[in-house]
Each structure stands twice: as structure tokens, then as C-alpha cells.
CSV table of C-alpha atoms in Angstrom, one decimal:
chain,number,residue,atom,x,y,z
J,139,MET,CA,0.2,-0.3,0.0
J,140,SER,CA,1.2,2.8,-0.9
J,141,THR,CA,0.1,7.1,0.1
J,142,ILE,CA,0.2,10.1,-1.7
J,143,THR,CA,-0.4,13.4,0.9
J,144,GLU,CA,0.9,15.9,-1.7
J,145,SER,CA,-0.6,17.7,-4.2
J,146,PRO,CA,0.5,17.4,-7.4
J,147,ARG,CA,3.0,14.5,-6.7
J,148,CYS,CA,3.9,11.4,-8.8
J,149,ALA,CA,4.1,7.6,-7.5
J,150,PRO,CA,7.0,6.4,-7.1
J,151,PRO,CA,7.0,3.8,-10.2
J,152,VAL,CA,5.4,0.4,-10.8
J,153,ALA,CA,6.4,-1.9,-13.3
J,154,ALA,CA,7.7,-4.5,-14.2
J,155,ALA,CA,11.1,-4.7,-15.3
J,156,GLY,CA,11.9,-3.3,-18.6
J,157,SER,CA,8.7,-1.6,-18.6
J,158,ALA,CA,7.5,1.7,-18.5
J,159,PRO,CA,7.1,3.5,-15.3
J,160,LEU,CA,3.7,3.5,-14.2
J,161,ARG,CA,3.1,7.0,-13.4
J,162,VAL,CA,0.1,7.9,-10.6
J,163,ALA,CA,0.0,11.7,-9.6
J,164,SER,CA,-2.6,13.1,-6.9
J,165,TYR,CA,-4.4,16.9,-6.8
J,166,ASN,CA,-7.3,18.8,-5.1
J,167,VAL,CA,-8.1,20.8,-7.4
J,168,MET,CA,-9.7,23.8,-4.1
J,169,ASP,CA,-13.3,24.0,-4.4
J,170,GLY,CA,-13.8,22.4,-7.8
J,171,GLY,CA,-11.3,23.7,-9.8
J,172,THR,CA,-12.7,27.3,-10.0
J,173,GLN,CA,-9.3,29.5,-9.8
J,174,ASP,CA,-7.2,29.2,-12.2
J,175,TRP,CA,-9.0,26.2,-13.8
J,176,PRO,CA,-7.6,26.4,-17.3
J,177,ALA,CA,-4.0,26.7,-15.4
J,178,GLN,CA,-5.0,23.3,-13.1
J,179,LEU,CA,-5.6,21.7,-16.4
J,180,GLU,CA,-2.4,22.5,-18.2
J,181,LEU,CA,-0.5,21.3,-14.7
J,182,LEU,CA,-2.4,18.3,-14.6
J,183,ALA,CA,-2.1,17.1,-18.5
J,184,SER,CA,1.6,17.8,-18.8
J,185,LEU,CA,1.8,15.0,-15.8
J,186,GLU,CA,1.5,12.7,-18.8
J,187,ALA,CA,-0.3,11.0,-15.4
J,188,ASP,CA,-1.4,6.8,-15.8
J,189,LEU,CA,-4.0,7.0,-13.0
J,190,LEU,CA,-4.5,10.2,-11.8
J,191,GLY,CA,-6.7,11.0,-8.4
J,192,VAL,CA,-8.7,14.2,-8.1
J,193,GLN,CA,-9.9,15.8,-4.8
J,194,GLU,CA,-12.9,18.4,-4.6
J,195,ALA,CA,-14.2,17.8,-7.3
J,196,LYS,CA,-16.8,20.6,-6.9
J,197,HIS,CA,-19.7,21.2,-9.3
J,198,TRP,CA,-18.1,18.0,-11.7
J,199,ASP,CA,-21.9,16.5,-11.4
J,200,ARG,CA,-24.0,19.3,-12.4
J,201,SER,CA,-25.0,20.6,-16.2
J,202,ASP,CA,-24.8,16.9,-17.6
J,203,HIS,CA,-20.8,16.5,-15.8
J,204,ALA,CA,-20.2,19.5,-18.1
J,205,CYS,CA,-16.8,20.2,-16.0
J,206,LEU,CA,-16.2,16.5,-15.5
J,207,HIS,CA,-15.1,16.0,-19.9
J,208,GLU,CA,-14.3,19.1,-19.7
J,209,ALA,CA,-11.1,17.2,-18.0
J,210,VAL,CA,-11.8,13.8,-19.8
J,211,GLU,CA,-11.3,16.4,-22.9
J,212,ALA,CA,-7.8,18.0,-21.4
J,213,LEU,CA,-6.6,15.0,-20.1
J,214,GLY,CA,-6.8,12.6,-23.1
J,215,MET,CA,-8.2,9.8,-19.8
J,216,GLN,CA,-10.5,8.1,-19.0
J,217,PRO,CA,-13.3,8.6,-15.9
J,218,LEU,CA,-14.2,7.1,-12.3
J,219,PHE,CA,-16.7,9.5,-10.4
J,220,ALA,CA,-16.9,9.0,-6.9
J,221,PRO,CA,-19.8,10.4,-5.2
J,222,SER,CA,-18.8,13.0,-2.0
J,223,ARG,CA,-21.6,12.9,0.9
J,224,SER,CA,-20.5,15.8,2.2
J,225,HIS,CA,-20.1,19.6,0.5
J,226,GLY,CA,-20.8,18.2,-3.0
J,227,CYS,CA,-16.0,17.4,-2.4
J,228,HIS,CA,-16.4,14.6,-5.5
J,229,LEU,CA,-13.9,12.2,-5.8
J,230,VAL,CA,-12.9,11.7,-9.8
J,231,LEU,CA,-10.2,8.8,-10.8
J,232,PHE,CA,-8.5,9.2,-14.2
J,233,TYR,CA,-6.6,6.6,-15.5
J,234,ARG,CA,-5.5,6.1,-19.4
J,235,TRP,CA,-6.9,3.8,-21.6
J,236,PRO,CA,-5.7,1.4,-23.1
J,237,ARG,CA,-2.6,0.8,-20.8
J,238,VAL,CA,-4.7,0.4,-18.5
J,239,ARG,CA,-7.9,-0.9,-18.2
J,240,CYS,CA,-10.6,-1.4,-15.8
J,241,ARG,CA,-11.8,-4.3,-14.7
J,242,GLY,CA,-13.9,-3.0,-11.8
J,243,PHE,CA,-15.1,-0.1,-9.9
J,244,GLN,CA,-16.7,1.0,-6.3
J,245,PRO,CA,-17.3,4.4,-6.1
J,246,ASP,CA,-17.7,4.3,-1.9
J,247,ILE,CA,-16.1,1.5,0.6
J,248,SER,CA,-17.8,2.2,3.6
J,249,CYS,CA,-21.7,2.2,2.3
J,250,GLY,CA,-22.1,6.0,3.5
J,251,ARG,CA,-20.2,6.5,6.5
J,252,PHE,CA,-17.1,8.6,5.7
J,253,HIS,CA,-17.5,11.9,6.0
J,254,HIS,CA,-16.4,12.4,2.2
J,255,THR,CA,-16.2,9.1,1.3
J,256,ALA,CA,-13.3,6.7,-0.3
J,257,ALA,CA,-13.6,4.5,-3.3
J,258,ARG,CA,-11.9,0.8,-4.7
J,259,ALA,CA,-10.9,-0.1,-8.7
J,260,GLN,CA,-10.0,-2.9,-10.5
J,261,PHE,CA,-7.5,-1.6,-12.9
J,262,THR,CA,-5.0,-4.6,-15.3
J,263,VAL,CA,-2.3,-2.5,-16.6
J,264,ASP,CA,0.3,-2.6,-19.5
J,265,GLY,CA,3.3,-3.9,-17.6
J,266,LEU,CA,2.7,-5.2,-14.8
J,267,ASP,CA,2.1,-9.2,-14.0
J,268,GLU,CA,-1.0,-9.1,-11.6
J,269,ARG,CA,-3.9,-6.7,-11.6
J,270,LEU,CA,-3.7,-3.6,-9.6
J,271,ARG,CA,-6.0,-2.3,-6.7
J,272,VAL,CA,-6.6,1.6,-6.7
J,273,LEU,CA,-8.2,2.6,-3.2
J,274,HIS,CA,-9.0,6.8,-4.0
J,275,TRP,CA,-10.1,8.4,-0.4
J,276,HIS,CA,-10.6,12.1,1.2
J,277,GLY,CA,-10.0,11.8,4.6
J,278,HIS,CA,-12.0,13.6,7.6
J,279,PRO,CA,-11.4,17.2,7.0
J,280,PHE,CA,-12.0,18.4,10.6
J,281,SER,CA,-12.1,15.3,12.9
J,282,PRO,CA,-8.9,12.8,13.4
J,283,ALA,CA,-10.4,10.6,15.1
J,284,THR,CA,-13.0,10.0,12.4
J,285,ARG,CA,-9.9,10.1,9.9
J,286,VAL,CA,-8.6,7.1,12.3
J,287,THR,CA,-12.2,5.5,12.0
J,288,GLU,CA,-11.7,5.6,8.1
J,289,ALA,CA,-8.6,4.7,7.8
J,290,GLY,CA,-9.3,1.6,9.8
J,291,TRP,CA,-11.5,0.7,6.8
J,292,LEU,CA,-8.5,0.8,4.5
J,293,THR,CA,-6.3,-1.0,6.3
J,294,GLU,CA,-8.0,-4.2,5.9
J,295,TYR,CA,-6.2,-4.3,1.7
J,296,ALA,CA,-2.6,-4.3,3.1
J,297,ASP,CA,-3.0,-7.4,1.9
J,298,PRO,CA,0.0,-9.2,0.4
J,299,ASP,CA,-1.7,-11.5,-2.1
J,300,HIS,CA,-2.1,-8.0,-3.6
J,301,LEU,CA,-0.7,-5.4,-5.3
J,302,THR,CA,-2.5,-1.9,-3.6
J,303,LEU,CA,-2.2,1.9,-4.1
J,304,LEU,CA,-4.1,3.8,-2.6
J,305,ILE,CA,-4.3,8.1,-3.4
J,306,GLY,CA,-5.9,10.6,-2.2
J,307,ASP,CA,-6.3,13.9,-0.2
J,308,LEU,CA,-5.4,13.0,3.3
J,309,ASN,CA,-5.8,15.7,5.6
J,310,SER,CA,-3.7,14.5,7.6
J,311,GLY,CA,0.4,15.6,8.6
J,312,GLY,CA,2.9,13.2,7.7
J,313,LEU,CA,4.3,10.4,9.5
J,314,THR,CA,6.9,10.7,12.9
J,315,GLY,CA,10.7,8.9,12.4
J,316,VAL,CA,13.1,9.7,10.1
J,317,GLY,CA,12.7,11.7,7.5
J,318,ALA,CA,9.0,12.8,8.9
J,319,ASP,CA,7.3,16.5,8.2
J,320,ARG,CA,8.0,18.8,10.8
J,321,GLU,CA,5.6,19.9,13.5
J,322,PRO,CA,3.9,23.4,12.5
J,323,ASP,CA,4.0,26.1,14.5
J,324,TRP,CA,1.2,26.5,15.9
J,325,ASP,CA,0.6,30.2,16.8
J,326,GLN,CA,0.3,30.5,13.2
J,327,VAL,CA,-2.8,28.4,13.1
J,328,PRO,CA,-6.0,30.3,14.2
J,329,GLY,CA,-6.4,28.9,17.8
J,330,HIS,CA,-10.1,27.4,16.5
J,331,LEU,CA,-8.9,25.2,14.4
J,332,HIS,CA,-6.7,23.5,16.3
J,333,SER,CA,-9.1,20.6,16.6
J,334,ARG,CA,-8.9,18.8,13.1
J,335,HIS,CA,-5.2,18.4,13.6
J,336,ARG,CA,-4.4,18.0,17.3
J,337,LEU,CA,-3.9,15.1,19.8
J,338,LEU,CA,-6.8,16.2,22.2
J,339,LEU,CA,-5.4,15.5,25.4
J,340,PRO,CA,-7.6,14.2,28.4
J,341,ASP,CA,-7.5,18.0,30.0
J,342,GLY,CA,-8.8,19.2,27.2
J,343,THR,CA,-6.0,20.6,25.7
J,344,TYR,CA,-4.4,19.9,22.8
J,345,GLY,CA,-0.4,18.7,21.8
J,346,ALA,CA,1.4,17.8,19.3
J,347,SER,CA,0.5,17.2,15.7
J,348,ASP,CA,-2.6,14.1,15.4
J,349,ARG,CA,-0.7,11.2,13.2
J,350,ARG,CA,-2.3,8.3,14.2
J,351,ALA,CA,-4.4,8.1,11.1
J,352,MET,CA,-0.7,8.0,9.2
J,353,SER,CA,0.4,5.6,11.2
J,354,ALA,CA,-1.9,3.1,11.1
J,355,LEU,CA,-1.6,3.3,7.5
J,356,ALA,CA,1.8,3.2,7.3
J,357,ASN,CA,2.5,0.1,9.4
J,358,ALA,CA,-0.4,-1.6,7.1
J,359,ALA,CA,1.9,-0.9,4.6
J,360,ARG,CA,4.9,-2.5,6.1
J,361,ARG,CA,2.3,-5.6,5.9
J,362,HIS,CA,1.9,-5.2,2.8
J,363,ARG,CA,6.0,-5.5,1.9
J,364,GLY,CA,6.4,-8.0,4.6
J,365,ALA,CA,7.8,-5.7,6.5
J,366,PRO,CA,7.6,-5.8,10.6
J,367,PRO,CA,5.2,-2.2,11.4
J,368,GLY,CA,7.5,0.3,12.8
């Protein structure tokens, strides 16, 4: 299981020896891409991704999905649309046919229990000997505790018998340990927003960044690779 937390960002290559790397990217268009939308489309097209997860595709279901079809034309990719339960922050997973071929798609693996949604797709990919399972997730933006619960649905997919990739906007700080994200300067963050990102202490105050969801996903990824938990 791999995670991508920044936007835009391409994942490490996933391909058989001698074949072209599989280019995977994730990007949050912010409020449907209403700001500088042509420039965002140009940026996404320049990535030449084989798989692209887009979050906050707000209003892309309006006017017969006009904005979605505009993106399809600009990117030259096929879309898998997953409606969000909240704020219209829909997910779209694009794949580049014919190298990548969709063999199955579930737009909501949680039966409506996630704040937004998490989708699952099955692909065959030229250059890969096995099917690729992709999870596309937009984590709960307001509650660290709920993000941990949502992550629990995803860690079950860390099955070493299946090649699995997790992409999306995880709405979480990075990992602890070597190479981890630095702790933010919380004095620069409005106090009423700390509940979205910090550990709640027993006395009702806040501690460091709540990274439990990321830790759960990272440990699942290590099991997926056959390594011991960190």
C-alpha cells in the first residue's frame, strides 16, 4: 500500500522490469477548480499520469457533468466518478486507456459511513503481471479521531497477495521518525482550527499533530510489503 499526501505529486514507479514506469499522481483542485481552472488543467495534463486521483471535484456533476467532460478532453483520460456525502467534494479517478484498463469500480467502499467517500478500482496495466487495486480517499477534514476510523477501513486492504495503491487527500500530517514532517508552528494556526489536526489531551488542551491515521496506514503498508510494523 502506497500513500500520496501532497498535490500534485507523482508516486514511485510501479512496473515490471523493462516496462515504462507507471506514473501515479494525486491533486486537490480546491472548490472544484474555480480558481485558475485552465492553468490547473494544463498542469495536470503536463504530468502525463497513467493514474490521477482528483479530490474536491465540486460541481462536476452539474450541467450533465460538463466540467468532468472538459477535464476528460484536456487530460485524454477515462474517469471514474465517486460522489461525496459532504460538501459536494466528489472524487474522480482518471486512468489512461489503453495502457490502464478498468476491470471493476466501487465508488463507496464504506456504504455511506465516510465523511466524503473512499472508492476502490481494479485495473490491469501493461507491464504489470498482476492486477492493481487502487483506493482513492479524501479523509475527514475536521476530526482526527474520525480519520483514524476511516483509515481502519483502508488498512484491511493491506493484503500481501494483492498489489494495492492508496492515493488521495488524507487531510493529515506526515509520519513521525526519520524523514518525518516537522511539527507545525501552531501559533501561526488560528486556535479554533487546532481541533482538526492536534491530539486532544485528557485535560482538554491540545498536544502535537495527530498522526494516528498516517501511522496506521504506514504500518499496514509495511505489512503489505512483508516488513515488520514500525
